[in-house]
XYZ file of C-alpha atoms in Angstrom:
549
model
C -16.848 20.724 -32.503
C -17.302 19.600 -28.886
C -15.845 16.286 -27.681
C -17.879 13.445 -26.234
C -16.002 11.710 -23.438
C -17.177 8.584 -21.619
C -15.649 7.696 -18.249
C -15.991 4.180 -16.847
C -15.808 4.282 -13.047
C -15.616 7.069 -10.526
C -13.800 7.394 -7.179
C -10.283 8.884 -7.430
C -9.263 8.406 -11.065
C -12.567 8.726 -12.898
C -13.997 11.585 -10.840
C -10.725 13.523 -11.092
C -10.722 13.091 -14.861
C -14.287 14.346 -15.161
C -13.842 17.405 -12.943
C -10.552 18.438 -14.539
C -11.877 17.961 -18.062
C -14.855 20.187 -17.333
C -12.572 22.909 -15.972
C -10.630 22.775 -19.231
C -13.533 22.335 -21.655
C -16.926 23.831 -20.826
C -18.441 22.486 -24.039
C -17.428 18.831 -23.808
C -20.154 16.223 -23.314
C -18.990 14.154 -20.348
C -20.790 10.991 -19.228
C -19.612 8.981 -16.218
C -20.788 5.405 -15.657
C -20.662 3.804 -12.208
C -22.113 0.362 -11.628
C -22.507 1.046 -7.912
C -24.318 3.781 -6.057
C -21.336 5.947 -5.123
C -19.203 7.841 -7.637
C -16.714 9.672 -5.428
C -16.013 8.475 -1.902
C -13.055 8.472 0.459
C -11.981 4.869 -0.103
C -9.059 5.176 2.314
C -11.397 6.388 5.064
C -13.560 3.255 5.062
C -11.679 1.356 7.821
C -11.926 4.382 10.111
C -15.663 4.544 9.536
C -15.966 0.865 10.483
C -13.931 1.464 13.631
C -15.940 4.494 14.698
C -13.254 7.152 14.303
C -15.368 8.625 11.497
C -18.891 8.903 12.893
C -20.710 10.659 10.072
C -21.007 8.248 7.147
C -21.918 11.080 4.783
C -18.537 12.730 5.326
C -16.970 9.903 3.290
C -18.729 11.022 0.127
C -16.652 13.623 -1.683
C -19.257 14.196 -4.413
C -22.698 12.865 -5.268
C -24.241 12.532 -8.739
C -26.360 15.584 -7.920
C -23.453 17.751 -6.772
C -21.339 16.723 -9.769
C -24.210 17.641 -12.099
C -24.780 20.996 -10.424
C -21.156 22.084 -10.221
C -19.576 20.433 -13.266
C -22.533 19.791 -15.561
C -21.743 16.081 -15.787
C -24.094 13.327 -16.857
C -23.504 10.838 -14.036
C -25.208 7.473 -14.436
C -25.049 5.267 -11.368
C -26.129 1.609 -11.372
C -24.842 1.550 -14.943
C -22.221 -0.996 -15.962
C -20.249 -0.793 -19.186
C -20.189 -4.411 -20.340
C -18.427 -4.150 -23.700
C -16.236 -1.780 -25.706
C -16.279 -1.650 -29.494
C -13.034 0.222 -30.268
C -13.417 0.125 -34.059
C -16.863 1.742 -33.801
C -15.919 3.973 -30.840
C -18.912 2.926 -28.803
C -19.700 1.034 -25.611
C -22.546 -1.176 -24.479
C -24.036 -0.192 -21.131
C -26.293 -2.231 -18.871
C -28.746 -0.297 -16.720
C -28.791 -2.487 -13.617
C -32.049 -1.041 -12.263
C -33.943 -1.253 -15.570
C -32.338 -4.500 -16.699
C -31.813 -3.052 -20.164
C -28.762 -2.585 -22.404
C -28.051 0.386 -24.617
C -25.134 1.903 -26.572
C -23.196 5.153 -26.293
C -20.661 6.468 -28.772
C -17.542 8.395 -27.796
C -14.715 10.511 -29.092
C -12.583 9.514 -26.118
C -13.036 6.812 -23.526
C -11.413 6.799 -20.064
C -11.211 3.544 -18.112
C -11.119 3.798 -14.333
C -12.567 0.438 -13.220
C -10.278 0.155 -10.193
C -9.288 -3.111 -8.574
C -11.055 -6.078 -7.072
C -10.231 -8.182 -4.000
C -8.023 -11.228 -4.451
C -10.039 -14.167 -3.133
C -7.907 -17.050 -1.844
C -8.898 -20.636 -2.540
C -10.245 -21.421 0.908
C -13.209 -23.635 1.768
C -15.827 -21.681 3.708
C -15.109 -18.348 2.079
C -18.816 -17.930 1.262
C -19.998 -18.033 4.869
C -21.910 -14.896 5.940
C -19.383 -13.565 8.477
C -16.515 -13.441 5.936
C -15.934 -9.968 4.506
C -13.810 -8.146 1.944
C -12.977 -4.454 2.337
C -13.145 -2.574 -0.930
C -16.120 -0.235 -1.100
C -18.895 1.413 0.870
C -21.274 -1.590 0.861
C -18.439 -3.806 2.142
C -17.752 -1.379 4.982
C -21.442 -1.019 5.794
C -21.766 -4.793 6.032
C -18.777 -5.123 8.382
C -19.932 -2.293 10.621
C -23.480 -3.627 10.797
C -22.193 -7.104 11.671
C -19.921 -5.783 14.443
C -22.680 -3.588 15.887
C -25.261 -6.383 15.777
C -23.207 -9.411 16.813
C -20.397 -7.942 18.938
C -17.832 -10.576 17.828
C -15.232 -11.471 20.442
C -12.666 -12.976 18.080
C -11.495 -12.194 14.564
C -9.106 -13.626 12.008
C -7.645 -11.418 9.314
C -6.226 -13.255 6.334
C -3.261 -11.275 5.006
C -0.865 -8.849 6.642
C -0.643 -6.172 3.980
C -1.893 -2.598 4.296
C -5.587 -3.570 4.195
C -5.104 -6.374 6.699
C -3.176 -4.226 9.152
C -5.650 -1.336 8.906
C -8.471 -3.732 9.730
C -6.446 -5.258 12.569
C -6.170 -1.760 14.007
C -9.935 -1.226 13.583
C -10.957 -4.512 15.204
C -8.468 -4.047 18.044
C -9.968 -0.615 18.744
C -13.393 -2.275 18.804
C -12.205 -4.639 21.551
C -12.098 -7.734 19.334
C -9.332 -10.271 20.000
C -7.626 -10.265 16.614
C -5.252 -12.687 14.906
C -3.533 -11.848 11.616
C -2.461 -14.811 9.471
C 0.233 -13.978 6.920
C 1.761 -16.463 4.481
C 5.063 -14.556 4.205
C 7.739 -14.277 6.878
C 6.664 -10.729 7.815
C 3.794 -8.313 7.545
C 3.726 -5.645 4.811
C 6.448 -7.619 3.054
C 5.979 -5.783 -0.255
C 6.756 -2.467 1.416
C 9.002 -2.994 4.446
C 12.430 -4.560 4.814
C 12.732 -7.298 7.409
C 14.189 -5.360 10.329
C 11.674 -2.529 9.898
C 8.759 -4.980 9.767
C 10.053 -6.706 12.893
C 9.872 -3.435 14.826
C 6.209 -3.143 13.851
C 5.520 -6.779 14.684
C 7.067 -6.490 18.136
C 4.844 -3.505 18.875
C 1.697 -5.178 17.566
C 2.287 -8.341 19.607
C 2.886 -6.215 22.696
C -0.462 -4.507 22.145
C -2.318 -7.811 21.978
C -2.759 -8.428 18.259
C -1.451 -11.903 17.486
C 0.568 -12.447 14.322
C 0.889 -15.864 12.707
C 3.598 -15.787 10.039
C 4.685 -18.375 7.462
C 1.277 -20.028 7.587
C -2.004 -19.968 5.650
C -5.684 -20.454 6.382
C -6.715 -23.762 4.804
C -10.372 -24.026 5.866
C -12.983 -21.801 7.495
C -15.239 -24.042 9.591
C -18.680 -23.450 11.074
C -22.343 -24.224 10.556
C -24.315 -21.012 10.008
C -21.138 -18.950 9.967
C -17.404 -19.210 10.527
C -16.515 -20.386 14.012
C -12.865 -21.219 13.537
C -10.044 -20.918 11.029
C -7.947 -24.024 10.458
C -4.412 -23.286 9.287
C -2.220 -25.395 7.022
C -0.047 -26.085 10.071
C -3.062 -27.676 11.754
C -3.607 -24.912 14.289
C -7.213 -23.835 14.916
C -8.096 -20.215 15.737
C -11.473 -19.046 17.027
C -13.098 -16.575 14.633
C -16.514 -14.953 14.901
C -15.646 -12.639 12.016
C -13.122 -13.077 9.169
C -11.687 -10.227 7.117
C -9.962 -10.860 3.784
C -6.841 -8.730 3.554
C -5.259 -10.763 0.777
C -4.846 -7.749 -1.461
C -6.429 -6.602 -4.693
C -5.791 -7.002 -8.398
C -6.571 -4.734 -11.369
C -10.012 -5.204 -12.876
C -9.091 -5.526 -16.538
C -11.673 -7.827 -18.099
C -13.369 -5.001 -19.993
C -10.069 -3.745 -21.431
C -8.890 -7.257 -22.192
C -12.121 -8.096 -24.006
C -11.648 -4.939 -26.103
C -8.221 -6.118 -27.225
C -6.252 -3.544 -25.245
C -2.734 -4.511 -24.191
C -2.480 -5.881 -20.657
C 0.992 -5.589 -19.150
C 3.058 -8.327 -17.545
C 1.949 -7.105 -14.103
C -1.699 -7.779 -14.934
C -2.584 -4.095 -15.213
C -3.700 -2.194 -18.312
C -0.625 -0.960 -20.146
C -0.538 2.789 -20.805
C 2.066 5.127 -22.280
C 3.466 8.251 -20.632
C 0.319 10.144 -21.695
C -1.891 7.494 -20.029
C -3.130 6.250 -23.399
C -3.824 2.556 -23.800
C -2.852 0.663 -26.941
C -5.829 2.417 -28.560
C -5.209 6.124 -29.123
C -8.782 7.090 -28.229
C -8.889 5.144 -24.955
C -7.129 6.287 -21.786
C -6.872 4.446 -18.465
C -6.110 5.615 -14.924
C -6.076 4.433 -11.315
C -5.746 1.008 -9.771
C -6.440 -0.820 -13.045
C -3.228 0.309 -14.770
C 0.414 -0.585 -14.434
C 2.736 2.360 -13.853
C 6.461 2.841 -14.203
C 8.362 2.925 -10.928
C 10.469 6.064 -11.207
C 13.291 4.461 -9.177
C 13.620 1.024 -10.759
C 12.196 2.016 -14.168
C 10.066 -1.152 -14.088
C 6.312 -1.425 -14.444
C 4.463 -2.119 -11.207
C 0.996 -2.053 -9.688
C 0.493 0.717 -7.153
C -2.914 0.919 -5.517
C -2.611 4.445 -4.157
C -5.096 7.332 -4.156
C -2.602 10.126 -4.762
C -1.238 8.767 -8.045
C -4.779 7.900 -9.218
C -5.935 11.490 -8.703
C -2.897 12.824 -10.541
C -3.400 10.393 -13.413
C -7.012 11.514 -13.790
C -5.919 15.125 -14.023
C -3.283 14.368 -16.646
C -5.587 12.191 -18.744
C -8.043 15.105 -18.863
C -5.227 17.459 -19.884
C -4.321 15.203 -22.791
C -7.900 14.782 -23.978
C -8.347 18.565 -23.824
C -5.308 19.075 -26.046
C -2.862 20.045 -23.337
C -0.098 17.359 -23.624
C 0.956 16.213 -20.156
C 3.218 13.318 -19.258
C 2.947 11.048 -16.241
C 6.475 10.596 -14.936
C 5.751 7.499 -12.876
C 5.130 6.688 -9.248
C 7.475 6.253 -6.308
C 5.103 4.412 -3.975
C 4.691 6.782 -1.047
C 2.362 5.316 1.580
C 1.546 5.611 5.264
C -0.528 3.611 7.746
C -1.611 3.928 11.375
C -1.566 0.771 13.491
C -2.968 1.546 16.956
C -0.616 4.396 17.994
C 2.240 3.500 15.643
C 2.831 5.071 12.242
C 4.536 3.215 9.384
C 5.532 5.113 6.251
C 7.496 4.393 3.076
C 8.584 6.118 -0.097
C 10.666 5.064 -3.081
C 12.338 1.694 -3.435
C 13.152 -0.815 -0.692
C 16.026 -3.238 -0.363
C 14.221 -6.092 -2.104
C 13.127 -4.078 -5.130
C 16.557 -2.488 -5.526
C 18.289 -5.876 -5.356
C 15.824 -7.440 -7.804
C 16.397 -4.534 -10.198
C 20.174 -4.844 -9.982
C 20.551 -1.286 -8.686
C 23.620 -0.799 -6.452
C 22.702 0.845 -3.145
C 23.771 1.562 0.386
C 21.541 1.957 3.420
C 21.818 3.524 6.848
C 19.705 3.261 9.988
C 19.072 5.936 12.594
C 16.766 6.062 15.629
C 16.226 9.749 16.450
C 13.718 11.371 18.795
C 10.687 12.995 17.207
C 11.553 16.324 18.830
C 14.067 17.858 21.233
C 14.895 15.323 23.940
C 14.526 17.872 26.748
C 10.951 18.740 25.734
C 8.339 16.328 27.196
C 6.489 13.815 25.086
C 9.104 12.914 22.488
C 9.116 9.425 20.994
C 11.727 7.457 19.115
C 11.439 6.629 15.444
C 13.438 4.262 13.261
C 14.523 5.493 9.829
C 16.121 3.472 7.052
C 17.470 5.479 4.118
C 18.537 4.033 0.742
C 20.986 5.843 -1.530
C 23.380 5.207 -4.409
C 27.004 4.377 -3.488
C 28.493 6.926 -5.893
C 26.812 10.330 -5.684
C 24.429 9.482 -2.843
C 21.195 9.959 -4.790
C 18.236 9.131 -2.558
C 16.406 5.983 -3.628
C 13.891 5.500 -0.835
C 13.138 5.628 2.862
C 11.170 3.720 5.490
C 10.097 5.102 8.866
C 8.507 3.358 11.845
C 7.554 5.425 14.865
C 4.881 7.499 16.481
C 4.995 11.301 16.471
C 6.292 13.198 13.428
C 6.675 10.235 11.061
C 4.331 11.747 8.504
C 6.187 15.018 8.012
C 9.571 13.269 7.720
C 8.387 10.800 5.086
C 6.982 13.704 3.090
C 10.396 15.382 3.079
C 12.031 12.156 1.916
C 9.311 11.702 -0.734
C 9.989 15.210 -2.025
C 13.721 14.500 -2.050
C 13.192 11.322 -4.096
C 10.976 13.140 -6.588
C 13.480 15.999 -6.908
C 16.453 13.669 -7.444
C 18.229 14.993 -4.370
C 21.285 13.448 -2.711
C 22.028 12.699 0.918
C 24.302 15.736 0.929
C 21.273 17.846 0.005
C 19.470 16.519 3.094
C 22.144 18.011 5.338
C 21.459 21.427 3.797
C 17.682 21.430 4.281
C 16.452 24.181 6.582
C 13.451 22.626 8.302
C 11.089 24.123 10.875
C 12.441 23.828 14.405
C 11.091 24.487 17.851
C 11.486 22.061 20.782
C 7.880 20.726 20.649
C 8.240 19.850 16.956
C 11.806 18.829 16.142
C 15.474 19.197 17.008
C 17.899 21.736 15.611
C 19.232 18.813 13.594
C 16.016 17.308 12.302
C 15.871 13.500 11.838
C 15.931 14.172 8.081
C 19.168 16.140 8.492
C 20.588 13.397 10.712
C 19.869 10.719 8.104
C 21.700 12.899 5.595
C 24.693 13.331 7.914
C 24.972 9.586 8.604
C 24.706 8.692 4.917
C 27.214 11.430 4.020
C 29.681 10.050 6.557
C 29.484 6.695 4.798
C 30.045 8.164 1.335
C 32.907 10.372 2.554
C 34.443 7.239 4.131
C 34.526 8.844 7.562
C 33.036 5.523 8.624
C 32.666 2.147 7.000
C 29.272 0.649 7.716
C 28.244 -2.984 8.150
C 24.835 -4.459 8.912
C 23.789 -6.858 11.644
C 23.035 -9.616 9.135
C 26.759 -9.611 8.232
C 28.113 -9.490 11.786
C 28.015 -13.245 12.675
C 30.177 -14.137 9.669
C 32.618 -11.301 10.402
C 32.960 -12.350 14.052
C 33.458 -15.971 12.986
C 36.234 -14.695 10.742
C 38.010 -13.096 13.705
C 36.457 -9.630 14.032
C 36.352 -8.012 17.488
C 32.865 -6.923 18.621
C 32.973 -3.737 20.708
C 30.015 -2.363 22.701
C 30.601 1.288 23.643
C 27.456 1.817 25.742
C 27.311 2.393 29.496
C 27.505 -0.696 31.755
C 23.911 -0.105 32.920
C 22.733 -0.390 29.309
C 24.734 -3.572 28.795
C 23.109 -5.139 31.867
C 19.719 -4.631 30.216
C 20.850 -6.555 27.129
C 23.891 -6.984 24.884
C 25.096 -8.991 21.899
C 26.752 -12.270 22.850
C 30.531 -12.149 22.554
C 30.814 -8.360 22.645
C 33.294 -6.523 24.842
C 32.073 -3.437 26.680
C 34.248 -0.318 26.800
C 32.154 2.875 27.162
C 32.960 5.532 24.592
C 34.107 7.989 27.272
C 36.665 5.443 28.539
C 37.862 4.450 25.086
C 41.053 6.533 24.952
C 42.173 5.394 28.419
C 41.525 1.703 27.671
C 42.708 1.654 24.076
C 45.266 -1.080 24.859
C 42.401 -3.522 25.478
C 41.458 -3.366 21.808
C 43.449 -5.629 19.435
C 45.130 -3.861 16.554
C 45.427 -7.020 14.485
C 41.659 -7.500 14.151
C 38.797 -5.734 12.440
C 36.857 -3.841 15.111
C 33.054 -3.839 14.827
C 31.529 -1.120 17.006
C 27.978 -0.616 18.188
C 26.114 1.500 20.744
C 22.386 1.935 21.324
C 21.423 3.817 18.143
C 24.682 4.643 16.332
C 25.899 8.054 17.565
C 28.418 6.902 20.177
C 29.685 4.146 17.896
C 30.278 6.788 15.217
C 32.364 8.819 17.663
C 34.229 5.664 18.640
C 34.884 4.887 14.986
C 36.442 8.300 14.468
C 38.679 7.857 17.522
C 39.830 4.364 16.584
C 40.320 5.068 12.897
C 42.595 8.008 13.638
C 44.597 5.807 16.024
C 45.307 3.280 13.282
C 42.627 0.660 13.873
C 40.646 -1.066 11.119
C 37.159 -0.252 12.350
C 33.600 -0.559 11.070
C 30.349 0.881 12.402
C 27.330 -1.416 12.791
C 24.363 0.426 11.303
C 21.591 1.341 13.708
C 23.239 0.023 16.873
C 21.634 -2.254 19.441
C 18.200 -0.855 18.600
C 18.495 -2.294 15.093
C 19.934 -5.528 16.503
C 16.734 -6.010 18.514
C 14.776 -5.697 15.278
C 16.603 -8.687 13.790
C 14.854 -11.098 16.123
C-alpha cells in the first residue's frame, strides 16, 4: 500500500524531503503546501540579488512547482497554508489563499518545514514603508525596488548578526552610507570571540561602514517614512532606509497548536530520526532545535546545509530506511566587502557555558607562499581539548583562501580528529594556492607544541595581571617594527640578538614573549626555556594584541 505524505513548507528542508522521498518511493503520494509563491529558492543568495551581484532573478529559483511536478511527480500547492493539524485523525486543514476556502487532507506521514520568521524588535515606527525585513523573495524584491526607485543616501541596519552584516555589505556596495546598530559589545557575537570580531570591526570601520555597539534603536522617526533613527543613548542617525537584522526565530505555532513538544530553545523538539513527539510527524529545517555535536546541547541553527541534510534523512526514515541525524556543528561563512569570516564547531563562550575544558591558539599565516604575489594574511583561532587535543572548533578572519581552510577544520571536527592529525594532513600545495606548510598544518603544529609542553601559552587578556604580578614582557621583533607600535612596558630584544643579550633578561621573573604573529616568540621560548628561564608565549603576538582594542 502506497504512503501519503504531506509536507508543510518548501525551500531547503521541505523540497529536499520531497525530492529524496520520490527517489526512494515512486508510488508514494506526496503533496507539498507552500503559503507563498516560491517553493525552492536560494534563500542565501537573496542579499546578493539585492546588491546586484546576481543579475538574473530567475537564477535564484532552484525548482518551480511545474519542474517539481514534471521531474518528481509531486503535487505542489502554492498559496496554500496549513492552518491546523489534527494528529489523532492524521489530517490537516488547509486554506487556499487565492480561493479563500478551507479544505482537509489526510496523511500517513506529515513533515513540517515551516522555517523561521524575523524577530521584530519593539520599536516605534517599525511599520513605516521604508523599513524592511530580509527573509524571502518578496522581501528582497521590495528592498531592491526601493533602492532602485529612491536611491537612498543613508541606511541604518538594526542588528549586527549574519543577516545584518550581509546587508551592510550589500548597501555599502550600492554606495549607501551605512550604520549598523548592535546592542551587544561586538558584531556576530553568537559566532565570533571578541578578538576575532574586533579584527572584522576594524576592517569594516576602515571601509566606511559605521558600527554603533552597546546601543539600541529606540524610535524610528519620520512623516511619510523613516528619516532618522533615535538611539537609546540619545544619538540620532539619518536613515532613508532601515533594514531589520535582528535575527529570526522558529515558526512553531502550527506544531504548538497540535500539541507537539517545543524545546527549551523555542524550536520543535525532534529525536535523532527527526521525529517530533508524534511518531507520524517529522520536522526539519529552521523550525527545529538540533543537538550541537560539540556541546551535546540543543540549539537553534539557521543554516541551509543542515536543513538539506535533515530533509534527506527524514525522507529516508519515512521510506523505511532508518537514518540518524548526528547533530550540527554550526559551520558558516560570510563575505563582508572583501573580507571573509568563517566559523565551525564551538567557540569560547559556548565551551565555557557548557563546562567543557579547552585550550586555544592563534596564528596569522599568509594565504599562500609569501614570495608569490597577491598573498593576504588571515587570522585563525583553533579550539581543542587540553588532554588529547581533540578539535572543538575554529574561527578564521581573512581574505583569500579562508573558505577552503574552514572546510578542512569542519571536516576535522566532524571526524573527531586531533591537532596532531592536522600536522599529518597532506594538502594541495603550489605557491599561488598555499605554502608547503598550509595554515591548517601550522595551526596543528602550534597547538601540538602547547600540548607537548614545548611552550606554555598565555593570552593577552591575562597579560596585564601577570605583568602587575612581576612578569617581564619581552618583545622579540625588529626595532623598526617596534617603532610602528609596541605594548607599553615591553622590552625589545630581537630574536636574532637574544643569545648575545641573554644577561639583560631577569632569571627571577616569569618571561612573557611576543613577536608580530607568534613564530619568532616561539623560537625565543625554545631558546630561553632550554637556558633555564621560566617563559611563556603570548598567543597570536602583536597582531592579536591589536585585536584586543
